[in-house]
PDB file of C-alpha atoms and ligand atoms in Angstrom:
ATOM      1  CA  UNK A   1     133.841  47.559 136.875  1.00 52.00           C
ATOM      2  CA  UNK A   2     131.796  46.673 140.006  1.00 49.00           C
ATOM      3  CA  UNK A   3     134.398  48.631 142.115  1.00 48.00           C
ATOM      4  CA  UNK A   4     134.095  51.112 140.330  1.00 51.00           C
ATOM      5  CA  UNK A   5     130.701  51.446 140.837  1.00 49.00           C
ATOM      6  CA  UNK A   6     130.742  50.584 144.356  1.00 50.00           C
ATOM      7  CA  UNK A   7     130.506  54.797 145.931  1.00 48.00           C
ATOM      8  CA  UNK A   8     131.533  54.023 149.674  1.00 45.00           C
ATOM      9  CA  UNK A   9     134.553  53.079 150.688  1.00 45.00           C
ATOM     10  CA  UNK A  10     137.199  53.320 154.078  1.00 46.00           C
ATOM     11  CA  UNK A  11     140.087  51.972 152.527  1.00 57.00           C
ATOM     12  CA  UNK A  12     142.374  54.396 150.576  1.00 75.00           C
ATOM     13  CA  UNK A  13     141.492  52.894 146.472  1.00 91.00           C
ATOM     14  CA  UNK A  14     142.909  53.786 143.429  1.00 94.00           C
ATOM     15  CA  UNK A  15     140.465  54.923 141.185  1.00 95.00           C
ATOM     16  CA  UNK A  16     142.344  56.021 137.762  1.00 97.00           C
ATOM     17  CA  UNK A  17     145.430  54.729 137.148  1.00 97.00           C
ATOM     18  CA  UNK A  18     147.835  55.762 134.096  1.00 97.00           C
ATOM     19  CA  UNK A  19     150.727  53.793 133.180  1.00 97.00           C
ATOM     20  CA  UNK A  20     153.196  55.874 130.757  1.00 97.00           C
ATOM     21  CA  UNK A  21     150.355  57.282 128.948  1.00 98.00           C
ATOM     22  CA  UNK A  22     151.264  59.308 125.637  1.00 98.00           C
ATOM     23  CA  UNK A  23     148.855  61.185 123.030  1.00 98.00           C
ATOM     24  CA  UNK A  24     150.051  62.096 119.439  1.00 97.00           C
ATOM     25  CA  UNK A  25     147.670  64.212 117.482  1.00 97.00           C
ATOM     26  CA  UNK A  26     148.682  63.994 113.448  1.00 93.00           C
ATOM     27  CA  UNK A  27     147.719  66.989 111.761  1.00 89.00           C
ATOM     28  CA  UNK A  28     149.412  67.835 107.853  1.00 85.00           C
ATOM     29  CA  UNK A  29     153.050  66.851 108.760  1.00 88.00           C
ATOM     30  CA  UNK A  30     152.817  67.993 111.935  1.00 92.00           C
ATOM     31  CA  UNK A  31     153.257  65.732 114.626  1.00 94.00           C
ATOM     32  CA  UNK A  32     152.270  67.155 118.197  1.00 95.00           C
ATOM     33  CA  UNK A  33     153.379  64.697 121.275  1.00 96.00           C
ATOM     34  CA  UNK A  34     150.286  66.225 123.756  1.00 97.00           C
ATOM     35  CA  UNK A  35     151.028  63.577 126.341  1.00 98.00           C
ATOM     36  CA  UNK A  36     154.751  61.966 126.667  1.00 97.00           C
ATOM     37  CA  UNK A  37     154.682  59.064 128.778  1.00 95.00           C
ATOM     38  CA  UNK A  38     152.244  60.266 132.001  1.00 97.00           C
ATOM     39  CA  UNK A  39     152.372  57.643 134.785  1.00 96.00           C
ATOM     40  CA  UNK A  40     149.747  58.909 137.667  1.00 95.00           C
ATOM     41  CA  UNK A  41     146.912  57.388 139.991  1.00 95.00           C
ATOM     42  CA  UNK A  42     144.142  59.787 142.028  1.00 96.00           C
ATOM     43  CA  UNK A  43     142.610  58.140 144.813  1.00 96.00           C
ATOM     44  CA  UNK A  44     139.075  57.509 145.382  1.00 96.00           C
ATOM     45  CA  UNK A  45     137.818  60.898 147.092  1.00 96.00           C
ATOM     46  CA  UNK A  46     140.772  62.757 146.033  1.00 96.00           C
ATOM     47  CA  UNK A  47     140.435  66.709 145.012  1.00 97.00           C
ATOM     48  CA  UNK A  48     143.900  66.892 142.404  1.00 97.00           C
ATOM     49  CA  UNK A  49     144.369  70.362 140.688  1.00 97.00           C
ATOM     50  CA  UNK A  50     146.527  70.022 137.295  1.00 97.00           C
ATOM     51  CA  UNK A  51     148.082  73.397 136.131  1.00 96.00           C
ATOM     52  CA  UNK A  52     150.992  74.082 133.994  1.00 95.00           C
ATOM     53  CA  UNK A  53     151.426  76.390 130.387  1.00 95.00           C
ATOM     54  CA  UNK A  54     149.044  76.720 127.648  1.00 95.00           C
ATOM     55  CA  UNK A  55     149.415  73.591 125.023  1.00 96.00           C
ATOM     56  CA  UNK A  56     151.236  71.455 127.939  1.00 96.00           C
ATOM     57  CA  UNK A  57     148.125  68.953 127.539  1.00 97.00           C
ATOM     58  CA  UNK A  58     146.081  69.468 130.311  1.00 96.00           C
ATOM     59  CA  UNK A  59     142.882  68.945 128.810  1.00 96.00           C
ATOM     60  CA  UNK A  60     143.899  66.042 126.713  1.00 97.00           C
ATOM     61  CA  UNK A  61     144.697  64.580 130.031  1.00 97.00           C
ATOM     62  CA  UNK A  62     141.241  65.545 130.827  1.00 96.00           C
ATOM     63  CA  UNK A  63     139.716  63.959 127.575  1.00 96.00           C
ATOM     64  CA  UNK A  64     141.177  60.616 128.158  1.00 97.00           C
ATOM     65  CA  UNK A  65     140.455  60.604 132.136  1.00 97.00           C
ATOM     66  CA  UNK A  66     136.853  61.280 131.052  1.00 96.00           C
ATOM     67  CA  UNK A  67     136.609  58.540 127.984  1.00 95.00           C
ATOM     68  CA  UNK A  68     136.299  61.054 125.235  1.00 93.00           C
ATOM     69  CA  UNK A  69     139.650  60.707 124.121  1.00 95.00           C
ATOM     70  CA  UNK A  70     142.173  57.503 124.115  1.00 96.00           C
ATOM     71  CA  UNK A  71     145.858  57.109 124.459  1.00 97.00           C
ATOM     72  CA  UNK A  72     148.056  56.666 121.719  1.00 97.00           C
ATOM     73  CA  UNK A  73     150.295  54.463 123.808  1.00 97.00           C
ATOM     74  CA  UNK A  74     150.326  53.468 127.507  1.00 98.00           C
ATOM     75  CA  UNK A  75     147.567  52.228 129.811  1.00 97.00           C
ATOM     76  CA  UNK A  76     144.317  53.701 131.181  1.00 97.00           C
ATOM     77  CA  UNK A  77     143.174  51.995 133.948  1.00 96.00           C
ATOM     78  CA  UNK A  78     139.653  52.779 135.850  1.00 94.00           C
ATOM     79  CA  UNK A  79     138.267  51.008 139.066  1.00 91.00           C
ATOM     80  CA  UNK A  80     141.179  48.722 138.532  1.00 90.00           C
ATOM     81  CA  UNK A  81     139.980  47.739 134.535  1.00 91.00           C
ATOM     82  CA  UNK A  82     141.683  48.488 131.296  1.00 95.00           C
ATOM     83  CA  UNK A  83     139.679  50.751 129.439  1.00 95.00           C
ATOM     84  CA  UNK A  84     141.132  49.850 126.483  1.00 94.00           C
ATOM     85  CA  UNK A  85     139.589  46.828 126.987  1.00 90.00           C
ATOM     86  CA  UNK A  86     136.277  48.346 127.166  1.00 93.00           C
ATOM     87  CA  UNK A  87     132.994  48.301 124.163  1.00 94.00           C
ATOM     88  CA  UNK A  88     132.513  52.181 122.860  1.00 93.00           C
ATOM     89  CA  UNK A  89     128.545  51.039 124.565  1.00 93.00           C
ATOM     90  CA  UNK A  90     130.268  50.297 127.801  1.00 92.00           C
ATOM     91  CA  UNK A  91     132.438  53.343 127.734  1.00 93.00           C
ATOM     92  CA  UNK A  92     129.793  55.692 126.712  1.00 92.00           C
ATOM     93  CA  UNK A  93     127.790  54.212 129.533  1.00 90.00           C
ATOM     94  CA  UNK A  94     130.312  54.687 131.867  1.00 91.00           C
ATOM     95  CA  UNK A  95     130.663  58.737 130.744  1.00 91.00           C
ATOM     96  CA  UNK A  96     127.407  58.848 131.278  1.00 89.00           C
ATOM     97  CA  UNK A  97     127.047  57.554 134.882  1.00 88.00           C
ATOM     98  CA  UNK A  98     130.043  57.823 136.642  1.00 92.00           C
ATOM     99  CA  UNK A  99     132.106  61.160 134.854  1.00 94.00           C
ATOM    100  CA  UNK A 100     130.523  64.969 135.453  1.00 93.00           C
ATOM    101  CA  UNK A 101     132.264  67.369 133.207  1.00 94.00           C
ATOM    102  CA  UNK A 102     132.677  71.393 133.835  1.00 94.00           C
ATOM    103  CA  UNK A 103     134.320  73.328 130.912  1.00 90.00           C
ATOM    104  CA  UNK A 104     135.744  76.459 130.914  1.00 89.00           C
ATOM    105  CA  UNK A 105     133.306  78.000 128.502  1.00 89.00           C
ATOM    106  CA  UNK A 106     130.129  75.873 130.182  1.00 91.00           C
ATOM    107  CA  UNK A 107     128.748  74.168 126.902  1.00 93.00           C
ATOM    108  CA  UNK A 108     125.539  74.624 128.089  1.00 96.00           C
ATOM    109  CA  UNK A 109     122.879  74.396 125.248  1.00 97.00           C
ATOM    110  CA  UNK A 110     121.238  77.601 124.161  1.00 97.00           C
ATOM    111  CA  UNK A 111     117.577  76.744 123.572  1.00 97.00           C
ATOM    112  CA  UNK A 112     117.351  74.912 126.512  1.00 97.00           C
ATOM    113  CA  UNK A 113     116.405  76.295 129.866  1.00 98.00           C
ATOM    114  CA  UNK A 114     118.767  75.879 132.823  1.00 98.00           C
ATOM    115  CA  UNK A 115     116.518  73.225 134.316  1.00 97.00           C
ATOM    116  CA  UNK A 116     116.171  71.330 130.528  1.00 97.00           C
ATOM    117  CA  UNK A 117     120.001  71.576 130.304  1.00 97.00           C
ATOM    118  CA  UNK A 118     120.912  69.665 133.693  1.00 97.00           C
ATOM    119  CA  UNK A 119     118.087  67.348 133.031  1.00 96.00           C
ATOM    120  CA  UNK A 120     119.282  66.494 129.462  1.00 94.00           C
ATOM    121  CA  UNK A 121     122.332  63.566 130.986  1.00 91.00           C
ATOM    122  CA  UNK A 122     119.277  62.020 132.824  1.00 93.00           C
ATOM    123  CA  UNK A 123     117.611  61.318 129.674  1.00 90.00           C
ATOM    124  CA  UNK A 124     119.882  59.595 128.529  1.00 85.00           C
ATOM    125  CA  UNK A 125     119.803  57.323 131.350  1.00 84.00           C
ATOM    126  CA  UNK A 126     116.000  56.509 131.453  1.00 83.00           C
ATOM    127  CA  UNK A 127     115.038  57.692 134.552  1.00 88.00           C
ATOM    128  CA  UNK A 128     111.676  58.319 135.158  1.00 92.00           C
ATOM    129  CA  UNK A 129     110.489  62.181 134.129  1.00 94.00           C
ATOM    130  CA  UNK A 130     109.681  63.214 137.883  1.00 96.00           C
ATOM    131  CA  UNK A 131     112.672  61.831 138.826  1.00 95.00           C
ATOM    132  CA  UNK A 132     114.675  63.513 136.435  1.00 95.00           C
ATOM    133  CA  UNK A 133     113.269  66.856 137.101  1.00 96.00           C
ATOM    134  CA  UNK A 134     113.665  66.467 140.817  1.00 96.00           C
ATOM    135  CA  UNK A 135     117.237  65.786 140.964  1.00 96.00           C
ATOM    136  CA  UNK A 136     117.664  68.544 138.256  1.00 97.00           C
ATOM    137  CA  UNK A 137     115.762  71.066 140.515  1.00 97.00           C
ATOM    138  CA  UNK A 138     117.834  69.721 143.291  1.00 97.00           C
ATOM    139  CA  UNK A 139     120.851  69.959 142.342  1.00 96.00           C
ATOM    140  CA  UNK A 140     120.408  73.551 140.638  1.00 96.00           C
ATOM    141  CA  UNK A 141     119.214  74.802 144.087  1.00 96.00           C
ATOM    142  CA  UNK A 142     122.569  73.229 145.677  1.00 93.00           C
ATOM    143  CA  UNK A 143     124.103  75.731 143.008  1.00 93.00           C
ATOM    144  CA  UNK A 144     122.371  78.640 144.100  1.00 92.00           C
ATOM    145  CA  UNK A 145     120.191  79.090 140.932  1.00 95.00           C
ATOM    146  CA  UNK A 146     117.096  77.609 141.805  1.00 95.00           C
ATOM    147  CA  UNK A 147     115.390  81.630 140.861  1.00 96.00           C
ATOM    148  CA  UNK A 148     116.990  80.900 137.267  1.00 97.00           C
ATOM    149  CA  UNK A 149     115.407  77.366 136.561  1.00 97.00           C
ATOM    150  CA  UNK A 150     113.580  78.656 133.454  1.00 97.00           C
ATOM    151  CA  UNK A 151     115.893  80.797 132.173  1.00 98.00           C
ATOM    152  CA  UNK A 152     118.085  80.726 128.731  1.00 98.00           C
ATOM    153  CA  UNK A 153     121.881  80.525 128.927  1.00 97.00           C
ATOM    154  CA  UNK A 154     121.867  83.762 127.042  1.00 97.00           C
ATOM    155  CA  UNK A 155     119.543  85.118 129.608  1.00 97.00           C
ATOM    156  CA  UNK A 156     122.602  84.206 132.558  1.00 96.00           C
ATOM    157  CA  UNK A 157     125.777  85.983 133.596  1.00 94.00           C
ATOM    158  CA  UNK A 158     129.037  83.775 133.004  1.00 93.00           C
ATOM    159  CA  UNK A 159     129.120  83.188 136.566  1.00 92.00           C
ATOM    160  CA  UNK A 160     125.242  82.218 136.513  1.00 94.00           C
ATOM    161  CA  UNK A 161     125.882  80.037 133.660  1.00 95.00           C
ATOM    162  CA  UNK A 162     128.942  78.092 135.135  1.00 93.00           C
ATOM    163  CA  UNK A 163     126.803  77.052 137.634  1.00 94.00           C
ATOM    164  CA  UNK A 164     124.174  75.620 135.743  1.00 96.00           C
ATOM    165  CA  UNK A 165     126.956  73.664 134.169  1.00 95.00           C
ATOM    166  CA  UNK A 166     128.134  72.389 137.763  1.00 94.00           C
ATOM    167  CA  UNK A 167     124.577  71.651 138.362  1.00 96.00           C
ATOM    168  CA  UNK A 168     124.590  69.302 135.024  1.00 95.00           C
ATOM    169  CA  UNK A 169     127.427  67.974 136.190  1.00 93.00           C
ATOM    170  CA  UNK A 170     126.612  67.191 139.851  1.00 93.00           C
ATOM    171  CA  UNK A 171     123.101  66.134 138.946  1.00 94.00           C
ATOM    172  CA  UNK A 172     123.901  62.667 137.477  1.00 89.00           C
ATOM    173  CA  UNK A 173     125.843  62.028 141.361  1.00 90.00           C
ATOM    174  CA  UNK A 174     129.116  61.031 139.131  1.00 93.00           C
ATOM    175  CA  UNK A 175     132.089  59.558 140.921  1.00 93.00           C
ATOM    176  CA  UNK A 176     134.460  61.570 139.273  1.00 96.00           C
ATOM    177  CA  UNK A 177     134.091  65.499 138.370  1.00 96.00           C
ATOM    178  CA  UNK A 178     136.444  66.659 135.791  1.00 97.00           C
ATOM    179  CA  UNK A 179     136.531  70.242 135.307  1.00 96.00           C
ATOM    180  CA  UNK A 180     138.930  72.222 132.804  1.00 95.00           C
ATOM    181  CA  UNK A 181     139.746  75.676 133.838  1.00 94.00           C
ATOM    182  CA  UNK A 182     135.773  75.891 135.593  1.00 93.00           C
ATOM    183  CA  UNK A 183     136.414  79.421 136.716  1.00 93.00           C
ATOM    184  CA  UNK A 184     138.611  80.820 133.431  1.00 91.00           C
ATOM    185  CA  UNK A 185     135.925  82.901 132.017  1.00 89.00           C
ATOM    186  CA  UNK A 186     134.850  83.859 135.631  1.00 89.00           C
ATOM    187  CA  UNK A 187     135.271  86.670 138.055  1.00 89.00           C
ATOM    188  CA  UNK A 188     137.167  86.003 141.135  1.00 89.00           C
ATOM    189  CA  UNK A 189     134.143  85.836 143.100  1.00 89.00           C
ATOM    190  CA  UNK A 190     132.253  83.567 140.900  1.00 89.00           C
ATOM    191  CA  UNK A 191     135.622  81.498 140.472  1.00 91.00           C
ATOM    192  CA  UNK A 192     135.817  81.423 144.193  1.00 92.00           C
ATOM    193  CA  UNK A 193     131.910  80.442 144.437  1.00 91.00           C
ATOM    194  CA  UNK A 194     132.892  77.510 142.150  1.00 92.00           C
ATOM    195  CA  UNK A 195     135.910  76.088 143.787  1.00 94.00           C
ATOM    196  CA  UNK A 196     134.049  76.401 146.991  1.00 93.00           C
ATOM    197  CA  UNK A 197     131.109  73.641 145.471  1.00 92.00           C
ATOM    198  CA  UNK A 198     134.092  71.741 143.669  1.00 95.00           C
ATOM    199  CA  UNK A 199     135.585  71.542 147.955  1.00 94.00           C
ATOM    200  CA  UNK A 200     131.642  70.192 149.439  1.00 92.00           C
ATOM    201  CA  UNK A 201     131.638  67.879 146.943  1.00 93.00           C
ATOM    202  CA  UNK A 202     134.431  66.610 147.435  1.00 95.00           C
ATOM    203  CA  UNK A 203     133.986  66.543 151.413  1.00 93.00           C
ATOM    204  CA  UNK A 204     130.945  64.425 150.430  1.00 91.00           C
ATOM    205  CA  UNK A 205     133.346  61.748 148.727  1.00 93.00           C
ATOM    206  CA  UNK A 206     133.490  62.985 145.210  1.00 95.00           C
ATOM    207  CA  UNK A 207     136.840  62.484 143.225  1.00 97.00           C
ATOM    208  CA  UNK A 208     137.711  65.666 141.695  1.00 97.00           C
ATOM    209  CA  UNK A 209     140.318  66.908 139.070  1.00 97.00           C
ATOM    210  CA  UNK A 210     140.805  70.351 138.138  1.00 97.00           C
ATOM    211  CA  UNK A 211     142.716  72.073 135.711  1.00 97.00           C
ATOM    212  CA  UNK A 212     143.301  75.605 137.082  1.00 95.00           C
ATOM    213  CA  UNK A 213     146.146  78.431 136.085  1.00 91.00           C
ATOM    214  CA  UNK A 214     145.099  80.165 139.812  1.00 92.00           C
ATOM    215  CA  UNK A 215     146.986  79.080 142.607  1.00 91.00           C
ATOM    216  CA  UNK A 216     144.798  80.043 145.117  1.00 91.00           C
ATOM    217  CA  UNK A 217     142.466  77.683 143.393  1.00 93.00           C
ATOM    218  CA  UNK A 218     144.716  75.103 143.040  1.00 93.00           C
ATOM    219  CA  UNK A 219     145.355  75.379 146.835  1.00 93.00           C
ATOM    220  CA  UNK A 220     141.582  73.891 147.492  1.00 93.00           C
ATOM    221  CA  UNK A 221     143.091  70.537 146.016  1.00 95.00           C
ATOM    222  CA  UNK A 222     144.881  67.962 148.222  1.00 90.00           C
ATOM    223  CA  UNK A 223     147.743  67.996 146.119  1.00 93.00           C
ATOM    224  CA  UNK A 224     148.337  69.506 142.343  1.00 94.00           C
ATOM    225  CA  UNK A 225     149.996  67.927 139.170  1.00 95.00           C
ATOM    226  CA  UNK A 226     152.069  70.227 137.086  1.00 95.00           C
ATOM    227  CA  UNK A 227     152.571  69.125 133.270  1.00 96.00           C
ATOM    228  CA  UNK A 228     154.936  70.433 131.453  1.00 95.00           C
ATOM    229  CA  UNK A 229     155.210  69.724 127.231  1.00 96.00           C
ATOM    230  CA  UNK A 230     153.327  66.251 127.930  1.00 97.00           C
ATOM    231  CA  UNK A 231     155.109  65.369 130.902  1.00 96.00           C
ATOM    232  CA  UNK A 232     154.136  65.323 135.315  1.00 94.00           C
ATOM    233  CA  UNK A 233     156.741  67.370 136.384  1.00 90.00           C
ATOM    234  CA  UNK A 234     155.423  67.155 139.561  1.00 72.00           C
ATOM    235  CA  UNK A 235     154.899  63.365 141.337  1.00 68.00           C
ATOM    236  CA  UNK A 236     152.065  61.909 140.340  1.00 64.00           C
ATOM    237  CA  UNK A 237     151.042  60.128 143.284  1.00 71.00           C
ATOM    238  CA  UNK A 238     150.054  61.054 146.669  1.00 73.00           C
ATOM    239  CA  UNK A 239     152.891  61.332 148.732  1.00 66.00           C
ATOM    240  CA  UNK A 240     152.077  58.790 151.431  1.00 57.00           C
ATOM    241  CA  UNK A 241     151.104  55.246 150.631  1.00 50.00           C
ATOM    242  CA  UNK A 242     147.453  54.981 150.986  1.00 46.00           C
ATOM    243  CA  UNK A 243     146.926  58.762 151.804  1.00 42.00           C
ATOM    244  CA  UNK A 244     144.813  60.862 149.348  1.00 39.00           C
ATOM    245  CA  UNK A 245     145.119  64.451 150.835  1.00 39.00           C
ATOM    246  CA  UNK A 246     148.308  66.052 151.166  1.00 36.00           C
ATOM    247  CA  UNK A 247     150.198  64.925 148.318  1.00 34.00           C
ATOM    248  CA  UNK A 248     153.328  66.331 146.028  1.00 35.00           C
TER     249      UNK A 248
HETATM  250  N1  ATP B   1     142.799  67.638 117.941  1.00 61.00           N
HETATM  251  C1  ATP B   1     144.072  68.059 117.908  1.00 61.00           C
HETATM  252  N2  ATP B   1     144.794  68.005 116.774  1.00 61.00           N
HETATM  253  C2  ATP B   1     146.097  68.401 116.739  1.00 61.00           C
HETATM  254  N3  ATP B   1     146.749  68.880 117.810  1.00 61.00           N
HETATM  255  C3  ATP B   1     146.079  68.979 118.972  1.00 61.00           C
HETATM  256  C4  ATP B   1     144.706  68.579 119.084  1.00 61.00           C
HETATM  257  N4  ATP B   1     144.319  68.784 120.369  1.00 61.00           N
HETATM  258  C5  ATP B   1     145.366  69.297 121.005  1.00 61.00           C
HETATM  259  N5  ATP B   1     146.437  69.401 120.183  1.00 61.00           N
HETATM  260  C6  ATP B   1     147.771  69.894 120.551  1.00 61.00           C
HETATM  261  O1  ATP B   1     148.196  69.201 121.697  1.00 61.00           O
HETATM  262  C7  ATP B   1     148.882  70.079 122.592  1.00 61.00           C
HETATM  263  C8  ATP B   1     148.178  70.049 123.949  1.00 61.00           C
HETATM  264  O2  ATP B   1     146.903  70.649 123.832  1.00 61.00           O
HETATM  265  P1  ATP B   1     145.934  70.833 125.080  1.00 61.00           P
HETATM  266  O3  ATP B   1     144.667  71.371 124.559  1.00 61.00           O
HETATM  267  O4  ATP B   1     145.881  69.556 125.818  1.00 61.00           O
HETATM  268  O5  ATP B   1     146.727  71.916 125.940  1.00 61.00           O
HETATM  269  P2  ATP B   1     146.296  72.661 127.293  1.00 61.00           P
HETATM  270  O6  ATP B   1     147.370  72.386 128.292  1.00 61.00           O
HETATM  271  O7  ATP B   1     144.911  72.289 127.651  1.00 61.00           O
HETATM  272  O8  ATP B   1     146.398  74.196 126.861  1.00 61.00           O
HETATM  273  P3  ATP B   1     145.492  75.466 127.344  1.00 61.00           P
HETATM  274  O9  ATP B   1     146.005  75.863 128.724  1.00 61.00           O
HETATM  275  O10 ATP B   1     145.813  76.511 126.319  1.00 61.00           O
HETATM  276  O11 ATP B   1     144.060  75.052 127.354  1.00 61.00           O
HETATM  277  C9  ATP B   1     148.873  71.437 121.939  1.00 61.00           C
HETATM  278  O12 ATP B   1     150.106  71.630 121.301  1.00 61.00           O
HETATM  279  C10 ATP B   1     147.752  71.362 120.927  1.00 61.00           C
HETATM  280  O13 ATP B   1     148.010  72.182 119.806  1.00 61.00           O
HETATM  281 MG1   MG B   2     143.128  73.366 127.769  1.00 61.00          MG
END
């Protein structure tokens, strides 16, 4: 997982791979196929958008990209390593220092301040306190909310709390930003506000996925996947060998 950890790079990289990846949630005697046999790979520094109908399994895709969920069948494979293969220490350590996650409804926590909410993932890391509150500071002024810092998520528009959320998630520097419908709940101009951080980051070398229903959103992304009852409908790889941006 060194490569993985490794942040520059000039040579195009695969960064997540999925061989003919399939998800089967059991419930009663119902039997739900989420994912059916995905095969994809995003690029280091890639922006991908995934859209497609409600229940096509966008966000279980999401899960298992960000190690909260695991396949029922296929292959994960991140930085070049199985993570199948991987300890739950060693995956939870990896959540924690190399995925950001943005949800549609922001999970922020409700009796913490905006500033004690983005710090909370550096906790968990055991950085030092000043450091911790600088790069949460930081990273909620690069969101625009540095005048909110010590205010409540109930005390915050949608908008105002999706960025706080961003700000959680960019805080920790992770190499990968998944985000599930980040501007669903949002106006357009708040949506737009978001998309347009999701773009500098990316600029700056973070690899992005997005699940989005709005094309214009989508359009941001280098290239988008489109799922369909489990299954890429769309090609799953960038379109030119080695080239990350103007895929599908
Ligand atoms: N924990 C679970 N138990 C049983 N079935 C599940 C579970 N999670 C998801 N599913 C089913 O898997 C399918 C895919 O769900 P998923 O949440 O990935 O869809 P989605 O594309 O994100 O939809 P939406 O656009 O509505 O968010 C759905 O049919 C859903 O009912
Ligand atoms: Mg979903």
């Amino acid at each position: 997982m060194a490569t993985l950890l490794r942040r520059s790079c000039i040579m195009a990289e695969t960064l997540i791979r999925l061989n003919e990846v399939g998800r089967v949630f059991r419930a009663d005697e119902t039997e739900t196929h989420a994912l059916a046999g995905v095969s994809l790979s995003v690029e280091r520094g890639e922006f991908v958008a995934i859209s497609g109908p409600s229940g096509c399994g966008k966000t279980t895709l999401l899960s298992i990209l960000g190690l909260l969920d695991s396949p029922t069948s296929g292959e994960y494979l991140l930085g070049g390593e199985a993570v199948a293969g991987l300890s739950p220490a060693r995956k939870a350590e990896l959540r924690n220092r190399s995925i950001g996650f943005v949800f549609q409804n922001f999970n922020l926590i409700g009796n913490l301040t905006a500033l004690d909410n983005v710090e909370l993932p550096l906790v968990y890391r055991g950085l030092a306190a000043k450091e911790r509150r600088d790069r949460a500071a930081a990273a909620l002024a690069r969101a625009g909310m540095s005048d909110r810092e010590g205010h409540y998520p109930s005390q915050l528009s949608g908008g105002q709390q999706q960025r706080v959320a961003m700000a959680r998630a960019i805080a920790g520097k992770p190499l990968v930003l998944l985000a599930d419908e980040p501007t669903g709940n949002l106006d357009s101009a708040n949506g737009s506000a978001v998309v347009g951080l999701l773009g500098e980051l990316h600029r700056e070398g973070t690899t992005i996925c997005m699940v989005t229903h709005d094309p214009d959103h989508a359009a941001a992304a280098g290239r988008t996947l489109r799922l369909f009852d489990g299954r890429i409908v769309r090609p799953g790889f960038p379109a030119r060998p080695g080239g990350a941006r103007n895929g599908s």
